[in-house]
mmCIF file of C-alpha atoms and ligand atoms in Angstrom:
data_model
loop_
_atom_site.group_PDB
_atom_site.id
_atom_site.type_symbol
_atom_site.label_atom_id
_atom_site.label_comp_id
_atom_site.label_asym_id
_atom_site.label_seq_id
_atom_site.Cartn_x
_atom_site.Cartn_y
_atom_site.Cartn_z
ATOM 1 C CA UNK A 1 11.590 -16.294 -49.703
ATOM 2 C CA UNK A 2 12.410 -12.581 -48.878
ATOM 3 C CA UNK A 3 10.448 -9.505 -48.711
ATOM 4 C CA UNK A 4 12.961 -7.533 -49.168
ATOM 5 C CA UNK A 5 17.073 -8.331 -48.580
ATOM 6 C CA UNK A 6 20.543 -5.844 -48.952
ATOM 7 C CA UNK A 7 23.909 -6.074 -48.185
ATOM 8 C CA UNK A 8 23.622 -3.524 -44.654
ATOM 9 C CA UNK A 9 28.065 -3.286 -44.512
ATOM 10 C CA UNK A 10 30.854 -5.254 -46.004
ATOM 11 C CA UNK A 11 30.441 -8.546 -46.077
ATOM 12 C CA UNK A 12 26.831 -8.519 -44.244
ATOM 13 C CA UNK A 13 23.047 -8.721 -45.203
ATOM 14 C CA UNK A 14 20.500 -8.346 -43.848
ATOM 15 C CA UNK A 15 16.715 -9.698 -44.644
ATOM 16 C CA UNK A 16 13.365 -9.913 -43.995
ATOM 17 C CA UNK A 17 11.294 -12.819 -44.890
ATOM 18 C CA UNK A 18 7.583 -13.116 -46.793
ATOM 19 C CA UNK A 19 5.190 -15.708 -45.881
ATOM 20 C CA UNK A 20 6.705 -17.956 -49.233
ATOM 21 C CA UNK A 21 9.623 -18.623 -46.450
ATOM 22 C CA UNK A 22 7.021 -20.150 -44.537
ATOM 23 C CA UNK A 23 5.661 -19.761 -40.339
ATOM 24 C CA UNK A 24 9.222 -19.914 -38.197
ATOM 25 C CA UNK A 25 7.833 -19.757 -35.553
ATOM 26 C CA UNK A 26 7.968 -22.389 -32.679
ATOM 27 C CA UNK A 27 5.482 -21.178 -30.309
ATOM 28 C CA UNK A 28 2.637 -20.795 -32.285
ATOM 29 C CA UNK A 29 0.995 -24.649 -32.485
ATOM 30 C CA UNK A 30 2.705 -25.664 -35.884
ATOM 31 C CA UNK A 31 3.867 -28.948 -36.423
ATOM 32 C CA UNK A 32 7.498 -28.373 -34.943
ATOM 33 C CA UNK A 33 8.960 -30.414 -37.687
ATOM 34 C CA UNK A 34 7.614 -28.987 -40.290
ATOM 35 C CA UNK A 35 9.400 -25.248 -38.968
ATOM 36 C CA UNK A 36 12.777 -26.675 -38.227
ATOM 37 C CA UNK A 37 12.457 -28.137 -42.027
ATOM 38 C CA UNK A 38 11.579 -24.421 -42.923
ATOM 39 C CA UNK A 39 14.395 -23.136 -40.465
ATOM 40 C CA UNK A 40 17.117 -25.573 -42.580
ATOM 41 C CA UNK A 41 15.685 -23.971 -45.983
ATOM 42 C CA UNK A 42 15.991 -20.799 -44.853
ATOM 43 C CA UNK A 43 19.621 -21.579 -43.746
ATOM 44 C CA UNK A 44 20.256 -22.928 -47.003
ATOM 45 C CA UNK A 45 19.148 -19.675 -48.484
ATOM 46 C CA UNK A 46 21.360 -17.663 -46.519
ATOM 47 C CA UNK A 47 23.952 -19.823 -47.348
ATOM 48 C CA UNK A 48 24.870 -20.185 -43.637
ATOM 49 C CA UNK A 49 26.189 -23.804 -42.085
ATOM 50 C CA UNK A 50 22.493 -25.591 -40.780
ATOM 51 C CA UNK A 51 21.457 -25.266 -37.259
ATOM 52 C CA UNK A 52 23.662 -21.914 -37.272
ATOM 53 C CA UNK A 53 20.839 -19.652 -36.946
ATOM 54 C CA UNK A 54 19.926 -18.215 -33.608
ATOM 55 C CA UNK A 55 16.593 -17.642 -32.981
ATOM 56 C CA UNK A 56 15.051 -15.890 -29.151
ATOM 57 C CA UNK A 57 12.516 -17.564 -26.897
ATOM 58 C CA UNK A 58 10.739 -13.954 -27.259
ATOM 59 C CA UNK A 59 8.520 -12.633 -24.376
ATOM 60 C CA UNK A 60 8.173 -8.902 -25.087
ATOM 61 C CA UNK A 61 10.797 -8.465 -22.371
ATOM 62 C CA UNK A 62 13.665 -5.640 -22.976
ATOM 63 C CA UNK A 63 16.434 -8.073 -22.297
ATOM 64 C CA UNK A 64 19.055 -8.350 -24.960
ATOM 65 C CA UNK A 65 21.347 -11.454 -24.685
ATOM 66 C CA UNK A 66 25.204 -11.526 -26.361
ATOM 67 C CA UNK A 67 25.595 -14.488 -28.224
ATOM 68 C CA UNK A 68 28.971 -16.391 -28.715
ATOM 69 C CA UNK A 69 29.968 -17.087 -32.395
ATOM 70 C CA UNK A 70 29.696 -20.905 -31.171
ATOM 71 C CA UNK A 71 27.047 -20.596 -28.593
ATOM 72 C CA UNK A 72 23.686 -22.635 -28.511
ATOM 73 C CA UNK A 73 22.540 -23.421 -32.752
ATOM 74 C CA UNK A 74 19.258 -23.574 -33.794
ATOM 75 C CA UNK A 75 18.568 -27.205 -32.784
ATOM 76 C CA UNK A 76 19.146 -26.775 -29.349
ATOM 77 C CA UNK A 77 16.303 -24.343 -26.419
ATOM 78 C CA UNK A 78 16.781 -20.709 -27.567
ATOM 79 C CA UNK A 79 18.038 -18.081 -25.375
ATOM 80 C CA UNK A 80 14.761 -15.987 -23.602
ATOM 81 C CA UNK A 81 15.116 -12.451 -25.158
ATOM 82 C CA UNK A 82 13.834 -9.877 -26.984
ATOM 83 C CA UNK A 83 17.553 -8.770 -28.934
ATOM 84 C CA UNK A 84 20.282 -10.840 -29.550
ATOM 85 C CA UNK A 85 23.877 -9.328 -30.030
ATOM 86 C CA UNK A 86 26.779 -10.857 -31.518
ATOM 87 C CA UNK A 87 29.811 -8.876 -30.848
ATOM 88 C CA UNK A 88 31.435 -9.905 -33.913
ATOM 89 C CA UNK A 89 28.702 -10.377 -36.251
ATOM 90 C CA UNK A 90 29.778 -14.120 -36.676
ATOM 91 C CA UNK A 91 26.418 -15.492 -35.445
ATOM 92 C CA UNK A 92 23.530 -15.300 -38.048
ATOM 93 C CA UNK A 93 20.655 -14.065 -35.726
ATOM 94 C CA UNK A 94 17.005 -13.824 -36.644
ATOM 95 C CA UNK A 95 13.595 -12.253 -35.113
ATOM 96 C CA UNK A 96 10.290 -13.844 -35.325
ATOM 97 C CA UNK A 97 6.955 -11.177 -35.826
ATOM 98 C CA UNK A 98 4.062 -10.755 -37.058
ATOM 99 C CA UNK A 99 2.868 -7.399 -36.622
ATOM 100 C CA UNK A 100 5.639 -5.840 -34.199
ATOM 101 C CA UNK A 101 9.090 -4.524 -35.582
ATOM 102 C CA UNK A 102 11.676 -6.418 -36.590
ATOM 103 C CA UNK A 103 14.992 -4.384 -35.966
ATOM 104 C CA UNK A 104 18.392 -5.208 -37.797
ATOM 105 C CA UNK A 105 20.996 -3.463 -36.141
ATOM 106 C CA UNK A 106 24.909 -2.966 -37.475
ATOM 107 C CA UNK A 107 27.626 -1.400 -36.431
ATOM 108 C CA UNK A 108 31.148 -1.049 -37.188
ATOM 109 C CA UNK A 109 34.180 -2.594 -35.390
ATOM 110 C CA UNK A 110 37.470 -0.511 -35.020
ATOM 111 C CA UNK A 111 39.220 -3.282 -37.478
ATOM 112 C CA UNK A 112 36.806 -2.789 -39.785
ATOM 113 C CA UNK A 113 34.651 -5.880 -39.476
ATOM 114 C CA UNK A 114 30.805 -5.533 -37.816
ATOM 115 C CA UNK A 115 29.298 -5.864 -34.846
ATOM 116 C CA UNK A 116 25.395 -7.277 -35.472
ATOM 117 C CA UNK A 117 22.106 -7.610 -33.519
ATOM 118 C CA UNK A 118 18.015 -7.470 -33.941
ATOM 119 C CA UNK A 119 15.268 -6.601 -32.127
ATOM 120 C CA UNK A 120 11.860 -7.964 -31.426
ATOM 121 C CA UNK A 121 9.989 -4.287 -30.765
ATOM 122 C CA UNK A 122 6.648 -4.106 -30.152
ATOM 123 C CA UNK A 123 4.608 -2.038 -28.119
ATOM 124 C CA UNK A 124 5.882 -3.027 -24.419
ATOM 125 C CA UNK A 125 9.489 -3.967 -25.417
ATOM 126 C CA UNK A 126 9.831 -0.183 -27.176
ATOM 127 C CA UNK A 127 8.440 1.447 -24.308
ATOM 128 C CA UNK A 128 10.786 -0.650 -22.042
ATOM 129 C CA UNK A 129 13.807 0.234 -24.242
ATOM 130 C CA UNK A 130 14.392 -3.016 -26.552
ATOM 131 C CA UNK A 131 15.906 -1.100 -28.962
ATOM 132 C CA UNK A 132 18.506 0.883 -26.371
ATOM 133 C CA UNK A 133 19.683 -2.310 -24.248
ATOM 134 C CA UNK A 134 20.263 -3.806 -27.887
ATOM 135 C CA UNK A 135 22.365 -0.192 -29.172
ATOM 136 C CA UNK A 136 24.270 -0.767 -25.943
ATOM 137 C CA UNK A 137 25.154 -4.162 -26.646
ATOM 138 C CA UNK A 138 26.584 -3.380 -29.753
ATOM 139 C CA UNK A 139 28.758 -0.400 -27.844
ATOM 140 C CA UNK A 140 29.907 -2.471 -25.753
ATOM 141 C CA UNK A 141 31.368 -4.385 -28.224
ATOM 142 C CA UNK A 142 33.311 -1.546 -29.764
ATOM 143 C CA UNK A 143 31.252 -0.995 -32.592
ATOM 144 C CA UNK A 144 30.271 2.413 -33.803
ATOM 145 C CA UNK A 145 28.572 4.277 -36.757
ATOM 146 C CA UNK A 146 25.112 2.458 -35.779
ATOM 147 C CA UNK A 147 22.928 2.105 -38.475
ATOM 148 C CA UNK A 148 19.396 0.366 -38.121
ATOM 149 C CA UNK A 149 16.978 -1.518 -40.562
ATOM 150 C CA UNK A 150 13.462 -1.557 -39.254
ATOM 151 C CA UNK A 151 11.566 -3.974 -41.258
ATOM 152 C CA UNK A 152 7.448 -4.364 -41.924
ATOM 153 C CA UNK A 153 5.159 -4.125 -39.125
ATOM 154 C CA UNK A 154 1.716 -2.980 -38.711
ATOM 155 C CA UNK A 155 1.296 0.458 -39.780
ATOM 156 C CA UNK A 156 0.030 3.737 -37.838
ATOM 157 C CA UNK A 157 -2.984 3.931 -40.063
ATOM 158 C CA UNK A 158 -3.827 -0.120 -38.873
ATOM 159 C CA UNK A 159 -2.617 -0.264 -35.164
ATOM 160 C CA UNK A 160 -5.773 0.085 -33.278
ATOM 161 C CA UNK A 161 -5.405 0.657 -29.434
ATOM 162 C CA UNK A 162 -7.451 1.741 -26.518
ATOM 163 C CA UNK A 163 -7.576 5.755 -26.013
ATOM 164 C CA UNK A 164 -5.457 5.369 -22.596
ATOM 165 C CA UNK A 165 -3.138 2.869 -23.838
ATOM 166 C CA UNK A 166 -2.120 5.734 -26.615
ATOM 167 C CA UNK A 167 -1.817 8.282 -24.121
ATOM 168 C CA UNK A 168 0.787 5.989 -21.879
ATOM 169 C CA UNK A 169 2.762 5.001 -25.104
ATOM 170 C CA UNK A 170 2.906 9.008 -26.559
ATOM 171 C CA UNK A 171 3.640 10.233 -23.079
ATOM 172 C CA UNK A 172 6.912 8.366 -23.488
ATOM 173 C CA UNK A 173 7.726 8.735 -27.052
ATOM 174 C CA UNK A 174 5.403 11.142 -28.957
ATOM 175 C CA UNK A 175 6.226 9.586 -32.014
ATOM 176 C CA UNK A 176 3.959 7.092 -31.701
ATOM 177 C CA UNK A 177 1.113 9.061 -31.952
ATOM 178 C CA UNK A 178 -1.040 8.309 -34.616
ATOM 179 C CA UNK A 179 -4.832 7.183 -36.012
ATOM 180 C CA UNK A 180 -6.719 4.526 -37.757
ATOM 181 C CA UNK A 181 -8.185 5.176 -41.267
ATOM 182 C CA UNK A 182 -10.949 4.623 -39.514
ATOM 183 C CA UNK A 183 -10.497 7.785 -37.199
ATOM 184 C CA UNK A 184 -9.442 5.992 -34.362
ATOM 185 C CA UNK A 185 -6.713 6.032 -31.974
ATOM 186 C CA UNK A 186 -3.734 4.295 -33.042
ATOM 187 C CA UNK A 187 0.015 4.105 -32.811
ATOM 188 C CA UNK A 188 3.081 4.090 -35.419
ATOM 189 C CA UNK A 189 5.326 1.703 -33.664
ATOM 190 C CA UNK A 190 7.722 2.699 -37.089
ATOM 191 C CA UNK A 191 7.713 6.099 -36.258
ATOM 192 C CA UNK A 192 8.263 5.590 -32.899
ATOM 193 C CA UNK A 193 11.024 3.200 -33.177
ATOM 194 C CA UNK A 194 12.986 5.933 -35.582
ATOM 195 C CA UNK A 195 12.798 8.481 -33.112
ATOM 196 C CA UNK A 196 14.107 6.340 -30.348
ATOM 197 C CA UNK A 197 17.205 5.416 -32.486
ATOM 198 C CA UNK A 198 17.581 8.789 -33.569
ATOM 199 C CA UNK A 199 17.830 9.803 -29.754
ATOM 200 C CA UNK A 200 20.252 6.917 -29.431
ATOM 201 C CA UNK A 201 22.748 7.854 -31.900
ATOM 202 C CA UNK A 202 21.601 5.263 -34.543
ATOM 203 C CA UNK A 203 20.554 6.479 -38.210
ATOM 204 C CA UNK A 204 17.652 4.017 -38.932
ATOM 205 C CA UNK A 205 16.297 3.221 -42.253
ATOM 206 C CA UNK A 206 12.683 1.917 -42.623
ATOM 207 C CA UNK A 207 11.813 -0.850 -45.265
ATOM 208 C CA UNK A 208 8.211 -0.584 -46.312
ATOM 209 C CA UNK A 209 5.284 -3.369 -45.951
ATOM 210 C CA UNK A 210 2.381 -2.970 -43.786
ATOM 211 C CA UNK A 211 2.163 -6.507 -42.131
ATOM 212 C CA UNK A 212 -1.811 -6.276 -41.882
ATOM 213 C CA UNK A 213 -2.293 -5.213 -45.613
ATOM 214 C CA UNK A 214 0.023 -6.808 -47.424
ATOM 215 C CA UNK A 215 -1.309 -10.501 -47.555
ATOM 216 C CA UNK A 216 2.754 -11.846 -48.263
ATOM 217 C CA UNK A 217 3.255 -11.176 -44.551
ATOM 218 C CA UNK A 218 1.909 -12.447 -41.908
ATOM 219 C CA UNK A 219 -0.360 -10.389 -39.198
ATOM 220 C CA UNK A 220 -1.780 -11.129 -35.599
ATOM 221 C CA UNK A 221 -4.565 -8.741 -36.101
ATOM 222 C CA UNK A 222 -5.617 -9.879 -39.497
ATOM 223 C CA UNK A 223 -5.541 -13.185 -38.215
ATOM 224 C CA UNK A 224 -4.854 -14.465 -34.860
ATOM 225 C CA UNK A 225 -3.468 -18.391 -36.012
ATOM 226 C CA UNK A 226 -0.753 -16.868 -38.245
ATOM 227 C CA UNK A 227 2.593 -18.103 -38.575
ATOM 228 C CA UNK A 228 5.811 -15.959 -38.034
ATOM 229 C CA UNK A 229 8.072 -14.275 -40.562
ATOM 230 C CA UNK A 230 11.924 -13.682 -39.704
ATOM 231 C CA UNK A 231 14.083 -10.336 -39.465
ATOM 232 C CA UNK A 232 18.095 -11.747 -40.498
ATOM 233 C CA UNK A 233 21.891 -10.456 -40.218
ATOM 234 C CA UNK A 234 24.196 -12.935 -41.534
ATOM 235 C CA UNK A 235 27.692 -12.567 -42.459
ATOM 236 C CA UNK A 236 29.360 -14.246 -45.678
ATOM 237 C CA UNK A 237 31.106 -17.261 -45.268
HETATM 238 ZN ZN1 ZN B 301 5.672 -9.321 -30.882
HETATM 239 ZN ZN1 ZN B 302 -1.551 -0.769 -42.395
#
């Protein structure tokens, strides 16, 4: 079910999921029954109450939306996003990729409980500051010591793009720079995403897993009809 899962503050986990857990994703011509089924097992899994899970409409915006604690559940038309907050980590949230980063985000409340939120970051949401309208919404819900968990993607040594796309994306965060194996130009959307936290306060931590080599993931490069695996923050019940 997981790729890789860790309890991220007291009382919260976070996750990322392998392709045993199944496509999650809505949007991408599965039968629709078939992922809320998978949606209700992963639930189960996270031992969170069924239909709990909030999931984004995602459009490579920057937009981050606050969700309620008893806002919209899974069965009913998710929120268009690219980060979800919840202010006092009682909503289990989740992010759907497959190739772009999947960013778990926690911070801590002054009472001692956590405020949580993730991030859908790929090229044009990082570049458009994803990752800083979702450290905001977690500071403006009081919560400090940000920490961030950025899970696989496709690596710098895979990520294939045009010579001028490279140049826009370095010119903006130089971190990104990078090339194929194949001598190409390339960006580390990993890299660059660490440095942007970094210059947003937020100590990030990078879990490991190349989404276009490791065949337990799934990757839009490797293969442009794959499903959707799931970045999680849940709190215990
Ligand atoms: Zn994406
Ligand atoms: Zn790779």
């Amino acid at each position: 079910m997981f790729w890789w899962k860790q309890q991220v503050h007291t009382g919260v986990w976070a996750a990322f999921t392998d392709s045993s857990a199944g496509n999650l994703g809505l949007h991408v011509g599965d039968d629709a029954a078939a992922v809320r089924r998978r949606r209700g097992l992963l639930e189960d899994a996270l031992q969170v109450p069924a239909g709990s899970l909030r999931f984004m409409n995602q459009v490579h915006s920057a937009d981050a939306a606050v969700v309620a604690a008893d806002g919209p559940a899974s069965s009913q038309p998710a929120v268009t996003a690219d980060a979800l907050v919840s202010p006092d980590g009682g909503a289990p949230l989740a992010v759907m990729v497959a190739d772009c980063l999947p960013v778990v985000l926690v911070g801590t409340l002054p009472g001692g409980g956590a405020a949580t939120a993730v991030a859908h970051a790929g090229r044009r949401g990082l570049l458009d500051g994803v990752l800083a309208n979702a450290v905001t919404g977690l500071r403006d819900a009081g919560a400090a010591e940000l920490q961030a968990w950025i899970g696989p993607s496709i690596c710098g040594a895979c990520y294939e793009v045009p010579e001028d796309m490279q140049a826009d994306a370095t010119a903006r965060i130089p971190e990104l720079a990078s090339r194929t194996a194949w001598g190409t130009p390339a960006l580390d959307l990993a890299a660059g995403a660490t440095a942007e936290l970094a210059g947003l306060g937020v100590e990030a931590h990078r879990v490991p897993g190349c989404t276009r080599e490791e065949s337990r993931l799934y990757s839009y490069r490797r293969d442009h009809s794959t499903g959707r695996f799931a970045g999680l923050v849940w709190k215990d019940a």
